Coordinates of C-alpha atoms in Angstrom, one line a residue:
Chain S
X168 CA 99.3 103.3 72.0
X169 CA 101.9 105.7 72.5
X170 CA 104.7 106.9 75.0
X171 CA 103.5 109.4 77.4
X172 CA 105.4 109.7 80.4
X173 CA 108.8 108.3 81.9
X174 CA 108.8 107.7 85.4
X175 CA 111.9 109.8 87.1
X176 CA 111.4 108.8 90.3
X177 CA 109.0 106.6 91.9
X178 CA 107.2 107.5 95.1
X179 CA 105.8 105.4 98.2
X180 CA 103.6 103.6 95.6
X181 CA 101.4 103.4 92.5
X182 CA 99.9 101.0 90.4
X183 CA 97.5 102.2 87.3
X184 CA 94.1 101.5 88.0
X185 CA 90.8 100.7 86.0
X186 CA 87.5 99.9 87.4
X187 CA 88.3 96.8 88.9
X188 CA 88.7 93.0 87.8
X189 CA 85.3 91.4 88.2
X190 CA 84.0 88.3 87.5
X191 CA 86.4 86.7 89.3
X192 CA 85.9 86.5 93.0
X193 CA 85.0 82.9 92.8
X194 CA 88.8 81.9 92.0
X195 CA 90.1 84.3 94.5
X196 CA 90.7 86.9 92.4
X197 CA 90.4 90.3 94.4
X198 CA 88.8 92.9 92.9
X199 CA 90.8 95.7 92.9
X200 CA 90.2 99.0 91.1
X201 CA 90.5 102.7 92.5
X202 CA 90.7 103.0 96.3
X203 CA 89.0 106.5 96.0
X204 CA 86.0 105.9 93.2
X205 CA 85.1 109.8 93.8
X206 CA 88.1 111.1 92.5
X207 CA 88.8 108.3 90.6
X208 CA 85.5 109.0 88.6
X209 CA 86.1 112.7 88.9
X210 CA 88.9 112.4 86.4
X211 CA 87.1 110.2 83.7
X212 CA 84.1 113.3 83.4
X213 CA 86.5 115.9 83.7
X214 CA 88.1 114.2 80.6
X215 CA 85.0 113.5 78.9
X216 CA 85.6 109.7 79.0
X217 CA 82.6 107.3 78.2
X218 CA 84.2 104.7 79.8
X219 CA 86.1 104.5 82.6
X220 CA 89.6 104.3 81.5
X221 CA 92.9 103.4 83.4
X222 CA 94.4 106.2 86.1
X223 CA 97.7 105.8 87.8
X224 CA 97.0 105.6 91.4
X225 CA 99.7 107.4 94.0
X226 CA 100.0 107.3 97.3
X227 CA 101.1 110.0 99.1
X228 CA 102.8 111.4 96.1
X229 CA 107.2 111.7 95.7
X230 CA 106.4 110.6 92.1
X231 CA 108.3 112.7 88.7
X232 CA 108.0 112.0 85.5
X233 CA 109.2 113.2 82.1
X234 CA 106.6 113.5 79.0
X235 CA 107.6 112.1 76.1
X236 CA 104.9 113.4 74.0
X237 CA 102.4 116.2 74.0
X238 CA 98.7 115.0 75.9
X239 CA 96.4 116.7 78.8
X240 CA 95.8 115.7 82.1
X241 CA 94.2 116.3 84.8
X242 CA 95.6 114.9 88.5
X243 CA 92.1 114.0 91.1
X244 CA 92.2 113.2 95.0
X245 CA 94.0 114.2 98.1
X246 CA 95.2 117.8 98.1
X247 CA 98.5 118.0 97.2
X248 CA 101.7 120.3 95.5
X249 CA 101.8 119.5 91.6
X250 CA 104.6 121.5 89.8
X251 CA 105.1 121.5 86.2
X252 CA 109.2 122.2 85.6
X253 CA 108.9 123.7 88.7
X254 CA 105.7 125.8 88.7
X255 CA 102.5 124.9 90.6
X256 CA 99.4 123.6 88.5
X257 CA 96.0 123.5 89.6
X258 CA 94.5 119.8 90.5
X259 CA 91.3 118.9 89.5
X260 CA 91.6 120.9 86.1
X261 CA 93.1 119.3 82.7
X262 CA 96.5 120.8 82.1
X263 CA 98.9 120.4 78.8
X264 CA 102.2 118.4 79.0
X265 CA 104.5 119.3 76.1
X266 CA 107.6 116.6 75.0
X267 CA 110.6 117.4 77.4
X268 CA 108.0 118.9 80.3
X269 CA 108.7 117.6 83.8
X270 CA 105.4 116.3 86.5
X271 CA 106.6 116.4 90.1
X272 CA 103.8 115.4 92.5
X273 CA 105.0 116.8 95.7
X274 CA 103.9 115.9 99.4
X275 CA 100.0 115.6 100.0
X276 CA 98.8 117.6 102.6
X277 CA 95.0 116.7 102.7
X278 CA 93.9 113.1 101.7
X279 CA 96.4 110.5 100.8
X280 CA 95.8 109.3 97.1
X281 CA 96.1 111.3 94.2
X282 CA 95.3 109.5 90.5
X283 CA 97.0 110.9 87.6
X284 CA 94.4 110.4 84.5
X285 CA 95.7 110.9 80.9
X286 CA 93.3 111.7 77.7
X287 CA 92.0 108.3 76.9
X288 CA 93.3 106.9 79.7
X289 CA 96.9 105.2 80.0
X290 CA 97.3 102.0 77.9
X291 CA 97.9 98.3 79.6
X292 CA 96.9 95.2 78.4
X293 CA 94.1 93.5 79.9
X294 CA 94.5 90.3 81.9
X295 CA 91.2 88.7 83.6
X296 CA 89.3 91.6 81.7
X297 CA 91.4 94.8 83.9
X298 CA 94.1 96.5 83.6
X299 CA 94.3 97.0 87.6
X300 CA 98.0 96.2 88.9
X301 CA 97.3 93.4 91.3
X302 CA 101.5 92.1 92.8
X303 CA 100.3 89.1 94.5
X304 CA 98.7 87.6 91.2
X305 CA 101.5 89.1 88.9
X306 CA 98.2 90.4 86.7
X307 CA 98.6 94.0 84.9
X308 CA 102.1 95.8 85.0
X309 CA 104.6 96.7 87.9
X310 CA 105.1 101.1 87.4
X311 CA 108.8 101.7 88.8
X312 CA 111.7 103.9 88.6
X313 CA 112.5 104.0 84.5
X314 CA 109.1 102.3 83.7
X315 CA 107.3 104.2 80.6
X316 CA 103.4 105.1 80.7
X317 CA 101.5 104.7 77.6
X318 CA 98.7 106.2 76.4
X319 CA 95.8 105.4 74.5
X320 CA 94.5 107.4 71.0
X321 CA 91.6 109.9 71.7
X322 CA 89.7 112.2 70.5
X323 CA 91.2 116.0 71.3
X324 CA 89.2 118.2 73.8
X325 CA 87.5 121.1 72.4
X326 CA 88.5 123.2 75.7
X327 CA 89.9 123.0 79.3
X328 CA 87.7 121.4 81.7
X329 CA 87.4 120.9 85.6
X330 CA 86.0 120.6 88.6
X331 CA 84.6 124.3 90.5
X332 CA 86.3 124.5 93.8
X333 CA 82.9 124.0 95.2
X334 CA 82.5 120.7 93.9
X335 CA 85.6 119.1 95.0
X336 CA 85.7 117.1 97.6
X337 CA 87.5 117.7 100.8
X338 CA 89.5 115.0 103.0
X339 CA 88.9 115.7 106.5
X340 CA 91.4 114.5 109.4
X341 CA 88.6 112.8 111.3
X342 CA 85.4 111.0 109.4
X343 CA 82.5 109.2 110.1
X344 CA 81.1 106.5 108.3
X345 CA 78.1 104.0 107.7
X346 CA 78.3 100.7 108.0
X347 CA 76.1 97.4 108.1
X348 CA 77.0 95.0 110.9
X349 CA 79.0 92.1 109.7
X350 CA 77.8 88.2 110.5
X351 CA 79.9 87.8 113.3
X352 CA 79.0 91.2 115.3
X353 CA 76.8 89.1 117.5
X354 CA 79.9 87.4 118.8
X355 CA 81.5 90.4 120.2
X356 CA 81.2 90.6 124.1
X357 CA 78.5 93.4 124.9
X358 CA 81.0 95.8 125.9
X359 CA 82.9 95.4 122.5
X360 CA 79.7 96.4 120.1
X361 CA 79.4 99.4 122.4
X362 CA 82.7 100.5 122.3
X363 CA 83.4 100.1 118.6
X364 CA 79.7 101.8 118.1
X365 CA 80.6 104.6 120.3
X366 CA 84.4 105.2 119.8
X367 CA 86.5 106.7 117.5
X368 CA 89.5 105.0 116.0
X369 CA 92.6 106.2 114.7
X370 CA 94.6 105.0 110.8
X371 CA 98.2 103.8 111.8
X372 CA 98.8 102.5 108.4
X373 CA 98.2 100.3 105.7
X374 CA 98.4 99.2 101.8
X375 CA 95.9 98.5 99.2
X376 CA 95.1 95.2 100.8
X377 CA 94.2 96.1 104.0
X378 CA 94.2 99.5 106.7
X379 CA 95.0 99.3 110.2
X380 CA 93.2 100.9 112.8
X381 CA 93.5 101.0 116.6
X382 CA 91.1 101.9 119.5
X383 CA 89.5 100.1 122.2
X384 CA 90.6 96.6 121.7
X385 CA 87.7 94.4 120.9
X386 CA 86.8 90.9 122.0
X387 CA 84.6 87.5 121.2
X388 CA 82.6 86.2 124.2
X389 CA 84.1 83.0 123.3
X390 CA 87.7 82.5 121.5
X391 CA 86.4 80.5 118.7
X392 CA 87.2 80.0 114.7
X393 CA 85.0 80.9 112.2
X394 CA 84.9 79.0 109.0
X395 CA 86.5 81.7 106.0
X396 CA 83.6 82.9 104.0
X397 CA 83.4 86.0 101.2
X398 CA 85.0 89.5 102.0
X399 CA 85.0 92.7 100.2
X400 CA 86.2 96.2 100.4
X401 CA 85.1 97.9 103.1
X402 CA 85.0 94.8 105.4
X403 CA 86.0 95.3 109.1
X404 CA 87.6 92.0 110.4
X405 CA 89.0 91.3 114.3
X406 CA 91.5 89.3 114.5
X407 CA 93.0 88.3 117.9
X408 CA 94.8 91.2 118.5
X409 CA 91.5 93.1 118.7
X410 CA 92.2 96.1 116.8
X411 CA 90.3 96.1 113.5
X412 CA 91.8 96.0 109.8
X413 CA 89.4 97.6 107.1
X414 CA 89.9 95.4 103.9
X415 CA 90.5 97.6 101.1
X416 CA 90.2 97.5 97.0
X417 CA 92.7 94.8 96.9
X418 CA 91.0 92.6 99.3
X419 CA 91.7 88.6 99.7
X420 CA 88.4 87.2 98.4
X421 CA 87.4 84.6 101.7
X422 CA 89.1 85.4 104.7
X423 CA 88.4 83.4 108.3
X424 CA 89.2 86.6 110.6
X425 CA 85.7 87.4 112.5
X426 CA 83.7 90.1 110.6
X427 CA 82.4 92.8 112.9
X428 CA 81.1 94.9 110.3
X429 CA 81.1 96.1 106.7
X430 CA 81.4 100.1 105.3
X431 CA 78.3 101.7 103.0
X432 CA 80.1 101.2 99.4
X433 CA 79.4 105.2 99.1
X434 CA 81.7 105.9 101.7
X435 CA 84.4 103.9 101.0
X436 CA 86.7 107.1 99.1
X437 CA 86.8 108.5 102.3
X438 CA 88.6 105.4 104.3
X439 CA 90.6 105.6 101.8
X440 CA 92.3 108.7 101.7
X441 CA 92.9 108.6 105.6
X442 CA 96.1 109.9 106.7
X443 CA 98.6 108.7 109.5
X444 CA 96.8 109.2 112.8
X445 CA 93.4 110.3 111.5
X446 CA 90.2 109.2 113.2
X447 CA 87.4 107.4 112.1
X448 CA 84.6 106.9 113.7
X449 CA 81.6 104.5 112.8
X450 CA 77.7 104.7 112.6
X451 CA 75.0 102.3 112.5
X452 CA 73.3 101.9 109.0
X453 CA 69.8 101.0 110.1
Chain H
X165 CA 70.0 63.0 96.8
X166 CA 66.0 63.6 97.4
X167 CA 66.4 65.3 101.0
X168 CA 64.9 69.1 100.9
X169 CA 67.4 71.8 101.5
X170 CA 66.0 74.7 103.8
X171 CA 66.3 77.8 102.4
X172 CA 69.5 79.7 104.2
X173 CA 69.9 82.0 106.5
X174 CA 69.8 85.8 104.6
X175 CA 71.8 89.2 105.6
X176 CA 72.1 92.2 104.0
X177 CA 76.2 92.7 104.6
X178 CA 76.1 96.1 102.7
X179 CA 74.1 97.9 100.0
X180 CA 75.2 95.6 97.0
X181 CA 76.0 92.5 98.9
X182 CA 73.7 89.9 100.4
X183 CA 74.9 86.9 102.4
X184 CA 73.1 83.4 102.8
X185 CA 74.0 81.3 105.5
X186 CA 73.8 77.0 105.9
X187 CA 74.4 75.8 109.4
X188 CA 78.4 76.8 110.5
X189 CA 79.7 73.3 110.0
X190 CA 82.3 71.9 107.1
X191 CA 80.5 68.9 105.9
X192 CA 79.4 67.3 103.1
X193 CA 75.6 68.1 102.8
X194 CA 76.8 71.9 103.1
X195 CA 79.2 71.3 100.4
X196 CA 75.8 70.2 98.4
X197 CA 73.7 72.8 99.5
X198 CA 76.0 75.7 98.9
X199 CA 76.7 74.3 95.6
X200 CA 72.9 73.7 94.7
X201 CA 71.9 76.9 95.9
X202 CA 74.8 79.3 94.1
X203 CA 73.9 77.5 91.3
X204 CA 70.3 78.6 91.8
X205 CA 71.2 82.1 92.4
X206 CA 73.4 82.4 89.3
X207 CA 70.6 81.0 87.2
X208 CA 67.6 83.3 89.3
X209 CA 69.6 86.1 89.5
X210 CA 70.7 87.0 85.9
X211 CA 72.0 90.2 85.2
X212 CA 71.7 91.4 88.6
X213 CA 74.4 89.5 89.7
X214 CA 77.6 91.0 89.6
X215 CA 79.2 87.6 90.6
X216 CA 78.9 85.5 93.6
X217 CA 81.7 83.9 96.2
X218 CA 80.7 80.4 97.6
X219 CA 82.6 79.2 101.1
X220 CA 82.1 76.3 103.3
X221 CA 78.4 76.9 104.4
X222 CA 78.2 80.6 102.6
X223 CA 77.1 82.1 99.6
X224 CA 77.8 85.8 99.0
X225 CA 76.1 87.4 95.9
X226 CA 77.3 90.7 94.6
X227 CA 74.8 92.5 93.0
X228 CA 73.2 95.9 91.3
X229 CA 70.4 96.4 92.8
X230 CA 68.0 94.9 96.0
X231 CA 66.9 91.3 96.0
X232 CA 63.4 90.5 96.2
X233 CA 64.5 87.5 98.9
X234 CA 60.7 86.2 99.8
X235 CA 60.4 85.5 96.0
X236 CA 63.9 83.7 96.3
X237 CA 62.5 81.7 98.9
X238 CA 59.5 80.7 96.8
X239 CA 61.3 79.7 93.9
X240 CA 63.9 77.9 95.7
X241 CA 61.2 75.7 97.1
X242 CA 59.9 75.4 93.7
X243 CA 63.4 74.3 92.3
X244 CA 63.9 71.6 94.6
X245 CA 63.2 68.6 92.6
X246 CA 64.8 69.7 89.8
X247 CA 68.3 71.1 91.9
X248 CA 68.3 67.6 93.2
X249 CA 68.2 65.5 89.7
X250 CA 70.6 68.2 88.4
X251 CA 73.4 67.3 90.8
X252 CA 76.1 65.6 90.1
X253 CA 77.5 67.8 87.8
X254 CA 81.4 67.7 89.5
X255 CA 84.3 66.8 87.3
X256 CA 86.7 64.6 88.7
X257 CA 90.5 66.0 88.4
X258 CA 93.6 63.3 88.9
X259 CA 96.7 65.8 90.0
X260 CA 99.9 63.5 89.8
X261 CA 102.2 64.5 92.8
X262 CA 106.2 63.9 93.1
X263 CA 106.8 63.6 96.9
X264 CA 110.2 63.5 96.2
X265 CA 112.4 65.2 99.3
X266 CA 113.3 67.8 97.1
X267 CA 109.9 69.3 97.3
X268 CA 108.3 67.6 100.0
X269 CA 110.1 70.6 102.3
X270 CA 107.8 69.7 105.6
X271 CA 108.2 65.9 105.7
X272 CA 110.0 65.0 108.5
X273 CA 107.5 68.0 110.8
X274 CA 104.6 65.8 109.3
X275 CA 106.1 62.8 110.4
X276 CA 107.4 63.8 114.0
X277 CA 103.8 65.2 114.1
X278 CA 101.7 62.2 113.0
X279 CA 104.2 59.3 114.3
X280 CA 103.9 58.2 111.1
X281 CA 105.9 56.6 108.3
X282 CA 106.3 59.1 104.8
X283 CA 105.1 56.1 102.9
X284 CA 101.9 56.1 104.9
X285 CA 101.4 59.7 104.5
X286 CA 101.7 59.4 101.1
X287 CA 99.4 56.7 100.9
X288 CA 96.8 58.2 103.5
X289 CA 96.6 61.7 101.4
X290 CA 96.5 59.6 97.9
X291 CA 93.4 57.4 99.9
X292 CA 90.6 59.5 99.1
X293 CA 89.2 62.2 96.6
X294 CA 88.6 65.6 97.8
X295 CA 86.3 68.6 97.2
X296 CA 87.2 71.9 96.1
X297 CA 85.4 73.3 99.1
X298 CA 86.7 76.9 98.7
X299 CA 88.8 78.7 96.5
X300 CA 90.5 81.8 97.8
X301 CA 93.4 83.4 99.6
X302 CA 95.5 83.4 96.6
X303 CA 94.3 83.4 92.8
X304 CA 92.7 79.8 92.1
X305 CA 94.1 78.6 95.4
X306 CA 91.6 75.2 96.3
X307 CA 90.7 74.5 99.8
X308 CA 90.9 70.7 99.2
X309 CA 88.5 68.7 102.0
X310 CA 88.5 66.8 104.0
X311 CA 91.9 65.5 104.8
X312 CA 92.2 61.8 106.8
X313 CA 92.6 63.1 110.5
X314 CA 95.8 61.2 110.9
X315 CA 97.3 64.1 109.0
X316 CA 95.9 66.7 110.9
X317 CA 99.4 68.8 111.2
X318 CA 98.8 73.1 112.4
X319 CA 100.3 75.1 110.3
X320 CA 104.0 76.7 110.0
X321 CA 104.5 79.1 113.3
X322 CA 106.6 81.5 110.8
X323 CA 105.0 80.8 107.1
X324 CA 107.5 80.7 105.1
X325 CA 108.6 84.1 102.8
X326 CA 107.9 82.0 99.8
X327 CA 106.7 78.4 98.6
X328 CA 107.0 78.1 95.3
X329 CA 104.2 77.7 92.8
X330 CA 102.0 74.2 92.4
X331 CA 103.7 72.9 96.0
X332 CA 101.4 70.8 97.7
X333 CA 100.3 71.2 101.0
X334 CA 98.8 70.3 104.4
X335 CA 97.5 72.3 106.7
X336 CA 94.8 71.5 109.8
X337 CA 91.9 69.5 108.3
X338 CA 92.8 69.9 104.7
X339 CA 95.0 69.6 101.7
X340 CA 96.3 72.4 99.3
X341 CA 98.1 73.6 96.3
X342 CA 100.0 76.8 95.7
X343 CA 99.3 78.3 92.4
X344 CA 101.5 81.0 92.5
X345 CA 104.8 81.7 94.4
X346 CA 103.8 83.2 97.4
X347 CA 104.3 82.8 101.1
X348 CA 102.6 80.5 103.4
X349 CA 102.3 78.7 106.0
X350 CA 100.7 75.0 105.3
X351 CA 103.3 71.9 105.4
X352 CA 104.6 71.1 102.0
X353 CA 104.6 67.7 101.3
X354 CA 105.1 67.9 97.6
X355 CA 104.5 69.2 94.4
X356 CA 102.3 68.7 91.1
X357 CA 103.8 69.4 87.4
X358 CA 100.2 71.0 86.2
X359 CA 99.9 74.7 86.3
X360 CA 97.0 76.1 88.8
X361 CA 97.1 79.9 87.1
X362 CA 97.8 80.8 83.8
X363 CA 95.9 84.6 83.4
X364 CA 96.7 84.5 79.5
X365 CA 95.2 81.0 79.0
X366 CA 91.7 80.8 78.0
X367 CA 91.2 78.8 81.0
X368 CA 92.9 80.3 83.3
X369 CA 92.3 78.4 86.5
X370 CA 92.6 74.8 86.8
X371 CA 89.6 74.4 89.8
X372 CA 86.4 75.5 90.1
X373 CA 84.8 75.0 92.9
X374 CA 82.8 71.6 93.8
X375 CA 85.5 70.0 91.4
X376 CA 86.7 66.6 92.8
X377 CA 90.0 65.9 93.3
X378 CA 92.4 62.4 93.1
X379 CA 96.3 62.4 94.0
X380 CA 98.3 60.1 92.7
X381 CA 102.2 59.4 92.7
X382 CA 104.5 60.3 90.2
X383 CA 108.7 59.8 89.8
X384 CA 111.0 62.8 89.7
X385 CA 111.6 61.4 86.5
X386 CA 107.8 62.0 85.7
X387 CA 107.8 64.4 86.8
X388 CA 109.7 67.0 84.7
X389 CA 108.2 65.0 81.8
X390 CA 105.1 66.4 82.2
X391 CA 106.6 69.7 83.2
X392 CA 108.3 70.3 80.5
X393 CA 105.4 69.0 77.8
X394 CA 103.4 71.8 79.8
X395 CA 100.7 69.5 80.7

């Protein structure tokens, strides 16, 4: 474990991420982990990991940092300005960070999450078996303004590696995705199924817990509770407003809003890097 | 308990998550037959459960790859006899609680509400053990069932910004405690001296789920005793 990186100025938000805290649903721990597992993912085989290791997760970039020792990188995930004291760098390819270099990650213009992945993967002790940053628990460690990055030791790469422009993905401003109806879609009015089936809805914001969307507002047939029961990412709850929240990684574990459907788990990266006003439209997994 | 449990209600509610459903009612042969049955999933499952969340008359498995549900069925018919010897199993928690004003923040709302006295709140929510019907919303958080309806009492209209960790609440048809500072909206009536959360302890909750649970009534005094023995 070594200082990497010194945090200069902290952006909208990030947390480091590792593949998630499992095992512990049952005691309402939320899961957690990447919001984007493509890119996420991308990074650990661009940097030869074996195992996934722990990214820093930004949103919508405005982070700089100053290295404090020599490593590579390589920065996955929405499309965005990187400069390196002050010159642009290439994403999805590793890049070398020598003691005294500065990282800007400038404004995103495609997608909305990029993840910063160190050689070896940043260091951060384990709690509940992750090293996810989860606020509402206090589990895993708070990145701010001043906070340092450490790194873990690993074994040097023989050369530079990356992703062909071909192969990376691309964040679109309007998507369409699969999902499974939830247990509650039968208690939608007719007219509601139909319209959420059949319209598109728009991102007007949102956090690691949860994305709001609006469109047609959706209705029961019959104002009535339903008793809380499991959630997950990727869960698309009603409550009485009628405009839809998509529960994201850091999802409450049981929640008694009605569920009106859930999202295929392989399309999940690209809720999550929706942008401000971007549609999203949904499709009937049969 | 002899009585056969029908097998629930399945959904697939994505590719790696299967739901089964009992009838849509809090009660207390749900609480049984949720319990019974994750239990038999855990155990028929194996290493293709990634972990499983049980709710009032839900069980949602997680897993890696399709379940072979008919052959679920089969063996949970199979199991029967044996699910219902092996119940039984809870563990019965006593949680001291200092209802001193200080902490009991929502007493006089809970008494304007219920018309009653605070002594016989207190003694109504000491008068009976509860389930851990559900844990969720916050980490280790117990949905404690089911509360005397005298003390039915909604929830806060404006939860407050924070209660503070291992306050005890009610809220509709059930009883609560806070394991971590966080906000919320149930009515605090007071507040234990054990620790609900404790991620560095090797156990770090103190419920699991189908735990039983006892109140009784501690001093101020006693209070920060035990609190500061770290009971």
């Amino acid at each position: 474990m070594k200082p990497l990186l010194l945090v200069t100025k902290q952006g909208v938000y990030g947390s480091l991420q590792d593949k998630g805290r499992y095992g512990y649903r049952a005691f309402g721990i939320p899961l957690s982990g990447p919001m984007d597992n493509v890119s996420f993912h991308a990074a650990q085989l661009i940097l030869h990991h074996f195992h996934d290791q722990t990214s820093f997760e930004m949103f919508v970039g405005g982070f700089e940092f100053e290295a404090l020792a020599d490593s590579i990188y390589v920065l996955t995930g929405g499309c965005c300005t990187c400069l390196v004291n002050s010159s642009p760098i290439e994403m999805w390819k590793t890049f070398h960070l020598t003691k005294g270099d500065r990282l800007a990650i400038k404004n995103v213009s495609q997608g909305s999450i990029v993840y910063l992945t160190p050689l070896g993967g940043f260091h951060s002790e384990y709690e509940l078996g992750s090293s996810s940053y989860l606020p509402l628990g206090n589990l895993g460690t708070a990145i701010s303004k001043g906070s340092i990055l450490y790194g873990q030791v690993a074994s040097p790469l023989k050369m530079n590696r990356g992703l062909y422009a071909p192969y990376r993905p691309t964040f679109a401003s309007s998507i369409t995705v699969r999902m499974f109806k939830g247990p509650h879609f039968e208690l939608f009015t007719e007219e509601s199924q139909r319209l959420f089936l059949q319209n598109p809805f728009q991102f007007i914001g949102g956090n690691r817990m949860g994305y709001y969307i609006k469109g047609p507002t959706l209705q029961l047939q019959n104002m009535q509770d339903i008793l809380s029961e499991a959630t997950q990412f990727g869960t698309i709850q009603v409550p009485q407003s009628g405009n839809p929240i998509i529960l994201m990684a850091d999802a409450q574990t049981v929640g008694g809003y009605p569920i009106i459907a859930t999202i295929h788990e392989d399309d999940l990266h690209k809720v999550a890097q929706m942008r401000m006003f971007n549609t999203i439209k949904f499709v009937l997994e049969e | 308990m002899q009585t056969i449990i029908d097998f629930p209600h399945s959904m697939w509610i994505s590719q790696q998550t299967i739901r089964f459903a009992f009838h849509e009612e809090i009660s207390h042969a749900n609480f049984h037959a949720v319990q019974a049955f994750n239990r038999f999933l855990t155990k028929q499952l194996r290493h293709n459960l990634i972990e499983s969340v049980a709710s009032y008359h839900t069980v949602t498995a997680y897993v890696k790859q399709q379940v072979d549900v008919d052959l679920l069925r089969r063996q949970w018919l199979e199991m029967q006899v044996s699910t219902a010897i092996a119940d039984g199993t809870n563990r019965l928690l006593k949680i001291p609680v200092c209802y001193d004003e200080e902490f009991a923040l929502d007493r006089q709302r809970v008494m304007d509400y219920t018309g009653l006295s605070f002594e016989d709140i207190k003694r109504l929510h000491m008068s009976k053990s509860y389930y851990v019907y559900l844990i969720g919303f916050l980490p280790g958080f117990p949905y404690l069932g089911e509360l005397d309806a005298k003390l039915f009492v909604p929830r806060l209209k404006n939860p407050r910004a924070s209660v503070s960790a291992s306050s005890v609440g009610v809220g509709g048809g059930q009883t609560g405690i806070y394991p971590v500072d966080s906000p919320g909206g149930w009515n605090i009536i007071g507040k234990t001296p054990f620790d609900l959360f404790d991620a560095n302890g090797k156990e770090p909750f103190l419920f699991e789920l189908g735990d039983e649970v006892q109140f009784y009534e501690i001093t101020k005094q006693q209070f920060w005793e035990m609190k500061s023995k770290g009971v």
